[in-house]
């Protein structure tokens, strides 16, 4: 009997290993064009990438030494990344639980019972005491996975586990880009603060000169008050940018996960203009399907597909086995004596006959979940395509914008020099000097913003192309 039980278990395990009722998985077609958009906003390029951006480590893309140290520190300390890693450990444990259901669980038990049988119930007419001792080794409630229900649930748990791994990669990519973006924003605000301080110092000197001219009767009270306006405007910007710099430092501390040493903070944005390398976008089919968020969506889709197999298997019989072998005796000393060997085998088959539509409803839920996962997978691809296209559109125009802004700043600086000279010679009023100074200050601030936009675009392009996961 025991030999037959073992044979049945082995055959059932073999059948279970090669049979599931899940539909064959087919990767949905990509719902985006095969090439990136083209037009006036996009720079035409024929350069081919040496390797996909997803294969470029962040240590190679970011070349600024301070920034690289901050990124490395963030990867060690950031709490969001820690949560993502812990989610992987949790999903791995859940997968191992599901996988263990494919194998029999063998338990060893030892038991003793003592019972007094009263006279009325005793076969001898006398009260007796019954002692029983047993030691058993058995399989408790092992399901023969003939229709792949357990294996389908195991496959779903595996895809969930793989999805958490891709989620961790997504968190790391976002973390690397967020550190870089916060670093560049801090650098830009520090440069804006420095510019405001320099402007205040220059305008204070100009105000003193105008005041002297006013006291000497050369300049009017209007000139004096106009000079005061630019001084006060610079003071307002100093207070504003001082606050922004402090907030930028706080944001950087949070994303890095610990206080950032002062020696790792950037001085100005001008020092970070070569903090990153340029990259080629490649083709959508090569780039998008390697992004971890899209791979995560596909893992979830495959898990939903596997769950259909479990829902289909619920329509078929479930066979479970309970068996044990061991020794039993009414005396502890005779527990392992000759003739005390005992065994039991209790197979059970459960055939669903009437479930009031529950199995059909569960199957429908599984199929709809699969369709939802398909839509989410396609939406992830479309979102990724748009993110890259937006970044490429900005990349195609930002160099022209930066060149024009630099030219505007240079021209405004020359205009300010000329207006200052004409005022000092009495040709123009101080209003011309004031307007030119405001124009120069605004152009300089806009130049910093445009430089920040260009660098931030490189970071964004690196992120949306899947870089930074390694």
Coordinates of C-alpha atoms in Angstrom, one line a residue:
X1 CA 0.0 0.0 0.0
X2 CA 2.8 2.4 0.9
X3 CA 4.6 1.6 -2.4
X4 CA 1.4 2.5 -4.3
X5 CA 1.1 5.7 -2.4
X6 CA 4.6 6.8 -3.3
X7 CA 4.1 5.9 -7.0
X8 CA 0.8 7.9 -7.1
X9 CA 2.5 10.9 -5.5
X10 CA 5.5 10.7 -7.9
X11 CA 3.2 10.4 -11.0
X12 CA 1.0 13.2 -9.8
X13 CA 4.0 15.5 -9.2
X14 CA 5.2 14.7 -12.7
X15 CA 1.8 15.6 -14.2
X16 CA 1.6 18.8 -12.2
X17 CA 5.0 19.8 -13.3
X18 CA 4.0 20.0 -17.0
X19 CA 0.4 21.1 -16.9
X20 CA -1.2 24.5 -16.3
X21 CA -4.4 25.9 -17.6
X22 CA -3.2 29.5 -18.0
X23 CA -3.5 30.9 -21.6
X24 CA -0.4 31.2 -23.6
X25 CA 1.2 34.6 -22.9
X26 CA 1.7 36.9 -25.9
X27 CA 3.4 40.2 -25.5
X28 CA 1.0 43.0 -26.6
X29 CA 2.0 45.0 -29.6
X30 CA 3.7 48.4 -28.8
X31 CA 1.0 51.2 -29.2
X32 CA 3.6 53.9 -30.1
X33 CA 5.4 54.7 -33.4
X34 CA 8.6 52.9 -34.3
X35 CA 10.5 56.2 -34.5
X36 CA 10.7 59.4 -32.4
X37 CA 8.7 62.4 -33.5
X38 CA 10.3 64.9 -36.0
X39 CA 9.7 68.5 -36.7
X40 CA 11.0 72.0 -36.0
X41 CA 11.3 71.2 -32.2
X42 CA 13.4 68.1 -32.7
X43 CA 17.1 68.0 -33.6
X44 CA 17.9 65.8 -36.5
X45 CA 20.7 63.4 -35.5
X46 CA 22.2 60.4 -37.3
X47 CA 24.6 59.6 -34.4
X48 CA 24.1 56.0 -33.2
X49 CA 24.6 55.2 -29.5
X50 CA 27.5 53.1 -28.6
X51 CA 25.3 51.2 -26.2
X52 CA 21.7 51.7 -24.9
X53 CA 21.4 54.4 -22.3
X54 CA 20.0 51.8 -19.9
X55 CA 23.5 50.2 -20.0
X56 CA 25.3 53.4 -19.1
X57 CA 26.1 53.4 -15.4
X58 CA 25.4 56.7 -13.6
X59 CA 29.1 56.8 -12.7
X60 CA 29.9 57.2 -16.4
X61 CA 27.1 59.7 -17.2
X62 CA 27.7 62.1 -14.2
X63 CA 31.3 63.3 -14.2
X64 CA 31.0 65.9 -11.5
X65 CA 32.9 64.5 -8.5
X66 CA 30.8 66.1 -5.8
X67 CA 27.6 65.0 -7.5
X68 CA 28.8 61.4 -7.8
X69 CA 29.6 61.3 -4.1
X70 CA 26.1 62.6 -3.3
X71 CA 24.5 60.0 -5.5
X72 CA 26.5 57.2 -3.9
X73 CA 25.5 58.5 -0.5
X74 CA 21.8 58.6 -1.5
X75 CA 21.9 55.0 -2.7
X76 CA 23.1 54.0 0.7
X77 CA 20.8 56.1 2.9
X78 CA 17.6 57.0 1.0
X79 CA 14.5 55.6 2.7
X80 CA 12.4 55.1 -0.4
X81 CA 15.0 52.9 -1.9
X82 CA 15.2 50.9 1.4
X83 CA 11.4 50.4 1.2
X84 CA 11.7 49.1 -2.4
X85 CA 14.5 46.7 -1.3
X86 CA 12.3 45.4 1.6
X87 CA 9.4 44.9 -0.8
X88 CA 11.6 42.7 -2.8
X89 CA 12.5 40.6 0.2
X90 CA 8.8 40.4 1.1
X91 CA 7.8 39.3 -2.4
X92 CA 10.6 36.7 -2.5
X93 CA 9.3 35.2 0.7
X94 CA 5.7 35.1 -0.7
X95 CA 7.0 33.4 -3.8
X96 CA 8.8 30.8 -1.7
X97 CA 5.5 30.2 0.2
X98 CA 3.6 29.6 -3.0
X99 CA 6.4 27.4 -4.4
X100 CA 6.5 25.2 -1.3
X101 CA 2.8 24.2 -2.0
X102 CA 4.1 22.2 -5.0
X103 CA 5.8 19.8 -2.6
X104 CA 4.5 17.5 0.2
X105 CA 4.9 18.8 3.7
X106 CA 6.2 16.1 5.9
X107 CA 5.6 16.4 9.7
X108 CA 6.9 14.3 12.6
X109 CA 4.5 14.0 15.5
X110 CA 4.7 12.3 18.9
X111 CA 1.6 12.0 21.0
X112 CA 0.3 10.4 24.2
X113 CA -3.2 10.1 25.5
X114 CA -4.6 8.8 28.8
X115 CA -8.3 8.0 29.2
X116 CA -10.4 6.4 32.0
X117 CA -13.3 4.4 30.7
X118 CA -16.2 4.1 33.3
X119 CA -17.8 0.8 34.2
X120 CA -20.9 1.6 32.2
X121 CA -18.9 2.0 29.0
X122 CA -16.2 -0.6 29.6
X123 CA -16.6 -3.9 27.7
X124 CA -15.4 -5.8 30.8
X125 CA -17.9 -4.2 33.2
X126 CA -15.0 -2.7 35.1
X127 CA -13.5 0.8 35.0
X128 CA -10.3 0.8 33.0
X129 CA -7.6 3.2 32.1
X130 CA -6.5 3.3 28.5
X131 CA -3.0 4.6 27.7
X132 CA -1.9 5.2 24.1
X133 CA 1.5 6.3 22.7
X134 CA 2.3 7.0 19.1
X135 CA 5.1 8.3 16.9
X136 CA 4.3 9.2 13.3
X137 CA 5.8 10.6 10.1
X138 CA 3.3 11.8 7.6
X139 CA 2.1 14.1 4.8
X140 CA -0.7 16.4 5.8
X141 CA -3.2 17.6 3.1
X142 CA -1.0 17.5 0.0
X143 CA -2.8 18.6 -3.1
X144 CA -2.0 16.7 -6.3
X145 CA -1.7 19.6 -8.8
X146 CA -3.2 17.7 -11.7
X147 CA -4.7 20.8 -13.3
X148 CA -2.0 23.3 -12.5
X149 CA -3.9 25.4 -9.9
X150 CA -1.0 25.5 -7.4
X151 CA 1.6 26.0 -10.2
X152 CA -0.4 28.9 -11.6
X153 CA -0.5 30.6 -8.2
X154 CA 3.2 30.0 -7.9
X155 CA 3.8 31.6 -11.3
X156 CA 1.8 34.6 -10.3
X157 CA 3.8 35.0 -7.1
X158 CA 7.0 34.7 -9.2
X159 CA 5.9 37.6 -11.5
X160 CA 4.9 39.7 -8.5
X161 CA 8.4 39.1 -7.1
X162 CA 10.1 40.0 -10.4
X163 CA 7.9 43.1 -10.6
X164 CA 9.2 44.3 -7.2
X165 CA 12.7 44.0 -8.6
X166 CA 11.8 46.2 -11.5
X167 CA 10.1 48.7 -9.1
X168 CA 13.4 48.9 -7.1
X169 CA 15.2 49.8 -10.3
X170 CA 12.6 52.5 -11.1
X171 CA 13.1 53.9 -7.6
X172 CA 16.8 54.0 -8.1
X173 CA 16.6 55.7 -11.5
X174 CA 14.2 58.3 -10.0
X175 CA 16.5 58.7 -7.0
X176 CA 19.7 59.3 -9.1
X177 CA 17.9 61.9 -11.3
X178 CA 16.3 63.6 -8.2
X179 CA 19.7 64.0 -6.5
X180 CA 21.1 65.5 -9.7
X181 CA 18.1 67.8 -10.2
X182 CA 18.2 69.0 -6.6
X183 CA 22.0 69.5 -6.9
X184 CA 21.7 71.6 -10.0
X185 CA 18.8 73.6 -8.6
X186 CA 20.8 74.5 -5.5
X187 CA 23.7 75.5 -7.7
X188 CA 21.5 77.8 -9.8
X189 CA 19.9 79.4 -6.8
X190 CA 23.3 80.0 -5.2
X191 CA 24.4 81.7 -8.4
X192 CA 21.3 83.8 -8.5
X193 CA 22.0 84.8 -4.9
X194 CA 25.5 85.7 -5.7
X195 CA 24.3 87.7 -8.7
X196 CA 21.8 89.6 -6.5
X197 CA 24.5 90.4 -4.0
X198 CA 26.8 91.7 -6.7
X199 CA 24.0 93.7 -8.1
X200 CA 23.2 95.2 -4.7
X201 CA 26.9 96.1 -4.1
X202 CA 27.1 97.8 -7.5
X203 CA 23.8 99.6 -7.1
X204 CA 24.7 100.8 -3.6
X205 CA 27.8 102.5 -5.1
X206 CA 25.6 103.9 -7.9
X207 CA 23.2 105.2 -5.3
X208 CA 25.9 106.8 -3.3
X209 CA 27.1 108.6 -6.5
X210 CA 23.6 109.7 -7.3
X211 CA 23.1 110.9 -3.8
X212 CA 26.3 112.9 -4.0
X213 CA 25.2 114.4 -7.3
X214 CA 21.8 115.2 -5.8
X215 CA 23.4 116.9 -2.8
X216 CA 25.6 118.9 -5.2
X217 CA 22.5 119.9 -7.1
X218 CA 23.5 118.0 -10.3
X219 CA 20.9 115.2 -10.1
X220 CA 17.2 115.5 -9.3
X221 CA 15.3 113.9 -6.5
X222 CA 13.7 111.7 -9.1
X223 CA 17.1 110.3 -10.0
X224 CA 17.8 109.6 -6.4
X225 CA 14.5 107.7 -5.8
X226 CA 14.9 105.8 -9.0
X227 CA 18.4 104.7 -7.8
X228 CA 16.8 103.6 -4.5
X229 CA 14.3 101.3 -6.3
X230 CA 17.0 99.1 -7.9
X231 CA 18.8 98.8 -4.6
X232 CA 15.6 97.7 -2.8
X233 CA 14.8 95.3 -5.6
X234 CA 18.2 93.6 -5.2
X235 CA 17.6 93.4 -1.4
X236 CA 14.3 91.7 -2.0
X237 CA 16.0 89.1 -4.3
X238 CA 18.8 88.5 -1.8
X239 CA 16.2 87.6 0.9
X240 CA 14.2 85.5 -1.5
X241 CA 17.2 83.5 -2.9
X242 CA 18.6 83.1 0.6
X243 CA 15.4 81.3 1.6
X244 CA 15.4 79.3 -1.7
X245 CA 19.0 78.1 -1.1
X246 CA 18.1 77.0 2.4
X247 CA 15.1 75.1 1.1
X248 CA 17.2 73.5 -1.7
X249 CA 19.7 72.3 0.9
X250 CA 16.9 70.8 3.0
X251 CA 15.5 69.0 -0.1
X252 CA 19.0 67.7 -0.9
X253 CA 19.4 66.4 2.7
X254 CA 16.1 64.5 2.5
X255 CA 16.8 62.8 -0.9
X256 CA 20.4 62.0 0.1
X257 CA 19.1 60.5 3.4
X258 CA 21.5 62.3 5.7
X259 CA 23.0 65.8 6.1
X260 CA 25.1 66.8 3.1
X261 CA 28.7 67.9 4.1
X262 CA 29.3 71.5 3.1
X263 CA 32.3 70.6 1.0
X264 CA 30.0 68.5 -1.3
X265 CA 27.6 71.4 -2.0
X266 CA 27.9 73.2 -5.3
X267 CA 29.1 76.8 -5.5
X268 CA 27.5 78.1 -8.7
X269 CA 25.8 76.6 -11.7
X270 CA 28.6 77.8 -13.9
X271 CA 31.0 75.3 -12.3
X272 CA 28.6 72.5 -13.2
X273 CA 28.1 73.1 -16.9
X274 CA 30.1 70.0 -17.8
X275 CA 28.7 67.8 -15.0
X276 CA 27.1 65.3 -17.5
X277 CA 27.9 63.7 -20.8
X278 CA 25.7 63.9 -23.9
X279 CA 23.7 60.8 -24.9
X280 CA 22.0 59.5 -28.1
X281 CA 18.4 58.4 -27.7
X282 CA 18.4 55.3 -29.8
X283 CA 15.1 53.8 -31.2
X284 CA 11.9 53.5 -29.3
X285 CA 11.7 49.7 -29.6
X286 CA 15.2 49.3 -28.2
X287 CA 14.7 51.9 -25.4
X288 CA 11.2 51.8 -24.1
X289 CA 10.8 48.1 -23.6
X290 CA 13.9 48.1 -21.4
X291 CA 12.6 50.7 -19.0
X292 CA 12.0 49.1 -15.6
X293 CA 8.6 50.6 -15.2
X294 CA 7.5 49.0 -18.4
X295 CA 9.1 45.7 -17.5
X296 CA 7.3 45.9 -14.1
X297 CA 4.0 46.4 -16.0
X298 CA 4.7 43.4 -18.1
X299 CA 5.6 41.2 -15.1
X300 CA 2.2 42.2 -13.5
X301 CA 0.5 41.3 -16.8
X302 CA 2.2 37.9 -16.9
X303 CA 1.1 37.4 -13.3
X304 CA -2.5 38.2 -14.1
X305 CA -2.3 35.8 -17.1
X306 CA -1.1 33.0 -14.8
X307 CA -3.9 33.7 -12.4
X308 CA -6.4 32.8 -15.1
X309 CA -4.9 29.3 -15.0
X310 CA -5.7 29.0 -11.3
X311 CA -9.3 30.3 -11.9
X312 CA -9.8 27.7 -14.7
X313 CA -8.4 24.9 -12.5
X314 CA -11.1 25.6 -9.9
X315 CA -13.7 24.1 -12.2
X316 CA -12.0 20.7 -12.0
X317 CA -11.6 18.2 -9.1
X318 CA -9.1 18.7 -6.4
X319 CA -7.3 15.7 -5.0
X320 CA -5.6 15.8 -1.6
X321 CA -3.8 13.2 0.3
X322 CA -3.2 12.7 4.0
X323 CA -0.9 9.8 5.0
X324 CA 1.3 8.8 7.8
X325 CA 3.5 5.9 9.0
X326 CA 4.7 5.3 12.5
X327 CA 4.4 3.3 15.7
X328 CA 1.7 3.0 18.3
X329 CA 1.4 1.1 21.6
X330 CA -0.5 1.2 24.9
X331 CA 2.8 1.1 26.7
X332 CA 5.7 3.6 26.3
X333 CA 8.2 0.8 26.6
X334 CA 6.6 -1.2 23.8
X335 CA 6.3 1.8 21.4
X336 CA 8.9 0.4 19.0
X337 CA 8.4 -3.3 19.7
X338 CA 7.5 -5.8 17.0
X339 CA 3.9 -5.4 15.8
X340 CA 3.6 -1.7 16.8
X341 CA 4.0 -0.5 13.2
X342 CA 1.0 1.5 11.9
X343 CA 0.1 3.4 8.8
X344 CA -2.8 5.4 7.3
X345 CA -3.7 6.7 3.9
X346 CA -6.6 9.0 3.3
X347 CA -7.0 10.4 -0.2
X348 CA -9.8 12.8 -0.8
X349 CA -11.3 14.2 -4.0
X350 CA -13.4 17.3 -4.1
X351 CA -15.6 17.8 -7.2
X352 CA -17.3 21.2 -7.6
X353 CA -20.9 20.6 -8.4
X354 CA -22.8 23.8 -7.4
X355 CA -21.0 27.0 -6.4
X356 CA -23.8 29.5 -7.3
X357 CA -21.6 30.9 -10.1
X358 CA -18.7 31.7 -7.8
X359 CA -16.1 29.8 -10.0
X360 CA -17.4 31.5 -13.2
X361 CA -17.3 34.9 -11.5
X362 CA -13.7 34.3 -10.2
X363 CA -12.7 33.3 -13.8
X364 CA -14.3 36.5 -15.1
X365 CA -12.5 38.6 -12.5
X366 CA -9.1 37.0 -13.5
X367 CA -9.8 37.7 -17.2
X368 CA -10.7 41.3 -16.5
X369 CA -7.7 41.7 -14.3
X370 CA -5.6 40.5 -17.3
X371 CA -7.3 43.0 -19.6
X372 CA -6.7 45.8 -17.1
X373 CA -3.0 44.8 -16.9
X374 CA -2.8 44.9 -20.7
X375 CA -4.2 48.4 -20.7
X376 CA -1.8 49.5 -18.0
X377 CA 1.1 48.0 -19.8
X378 CA 0.2 49.8 -23.0
X379 CA -0.3 53.0 -21.1
X380 CA 3.1 52.7 -19.5
X381 CA 4.7 52.5 -23.0
X382 CA 2.7 55.5 -24.2
X383 CA 3.7 57.5 -21.1
X384 CA 7.3 56.6 -21.6
X385 CA 7.2 57.5 -25.3
X386 CA 5.8 60.9 -24.4
X387 CA 8.4 61.5 -21.7
X388 CA 11.2 60.8 -24.1
X389 CA 9.6 62.8 -26.9
X390 CA 9.1 65.8 -24.6
X391 CA 12.7 65.6 -23.5
X392 CA 13.9 65.4 -27.1
X393 CA 11.7 68.4 -28.0
X394 CA 13.4 70.5 -25.3
X395 CA 16.8 69.1 -26.2
X396 CA 16.3 70.1 -29.9
X397 CA 15.7 73.8 -29.0
X398 CA 17.5 74.5 -25.7
X399 CA 20.9 75.1 -27.4
X400 CA 19.4 77.7 -29.7
X401 CA 17.6 79.3 -26.7
X402 CA 20.8 79.3 -24.6
X403 CA 22.7 80.9 -27.5
X404 CA 20.1 83.6 -28.0
X405 CA 19.9 84.3 -24.2
X406 CA 23.7 84.6 -24.0
X407 CA 23.7 87.0 -26.9
X408 CA 20.8 89.0 -25.3
X409 CA 22.7 89.2 -22.0
X410 CA 25.9 90.4 -23.8
X411 CA 24.0 93.0 -25.7
X412 CA 22.1 94.2 -22.6
X413 CA 25.4 94.5 -20.8
X414 CA 26.8 96.8 -23.6
X415 CA 23.6 98.8 -23.5
X416 CA 23.9 99.3 -19.8
X417 CA 27.5 100.5 -20.2
X418 CA 26.5 103.0 -22.9
X419 CA 23.5 104.3 -20.9
X420 CA 25.6 104.8 -17.8
X421 CA 28.2 106.7 -19.8
X422 CA 25.5 108.9 -21.5
X423 CA 24.0 109.6 -18.1
X424 CA 27.3 110.6 -16.6
X425 CA 27.9 113.0 -19.6
X426 CA 24.4 114.5 -19.1
X427 CA 23.1 113.2 -22.4
X428 CA 20.3 110.9 -21.0
X429 CA 18.3 110.8 -17.8
X430 CA 18.8 108.3 -15.0
X431 CA 15.7 106.6 -16.1
X432 CA 17.6 105.1 -19.1
X433 CA 20.3 103.8 -16.7
X434 CA 17.6 102.3 -14.5
X435 CA 15.9 100.5 -17.4
X436 CA 19.1 99.2 -18.8
X437 CA 20.2 98.0 -15.3
X438 CA 16.9 96.2 -14.8
X439 CA 17.1 94.6 -18.3
X440 CA 20.7 93.4 -17.6
X441 CA 19.8 92.0 -14.2
X442 CA 16.8 90.2 -15.7
X443 CA 18.8 88.9 -18.7
X444 CA 21.5 87.5 -16.3
X445 CA 18.9 85.8 -14.2
X446 CA 17.2 84.3 -17.3
X447 CA 20.7 83.1 -18.5
X448 CA 21.1 81.1 -15.3
X449 CA 17.6 79.7 -15.7
X450 CA 18.3 78.6 -19.3
X451 CA 21.5 77.0 -18.3
X452 CA 19.7 75.1 -15.5
X453 CA 17.0 74.0 -18.0
X454 CA 19.7 72.6 -20.4
X455 CA 21.4 70.6 -17.6
X456 CA 18.1 69.4 -16.2
X457 CA 17.1 68.3 -19.7
X458 CA 20.1 66.1 -19.9
X459 CA 19.2 64.5 -16.5
X460 CA 15.6 64.0 -17.6
X461 CA 16.7 62.5 -20.9
X462 CA 19.0 60.1 -19.1
X463 CA 16.2 59.1 -16.7
X464 CA 13.4 58.6 -19.2
X465 CA 15.7 56.5 -21.4
X466 CA 16.2 54.1 -18.5
X467 CA 19.6 55.2 -17.3
X468 CA 20.8 55.1 -13.7
X469 CA 19.6 51.7 -12.6
X470 CA 23.1 50.2 -12.2

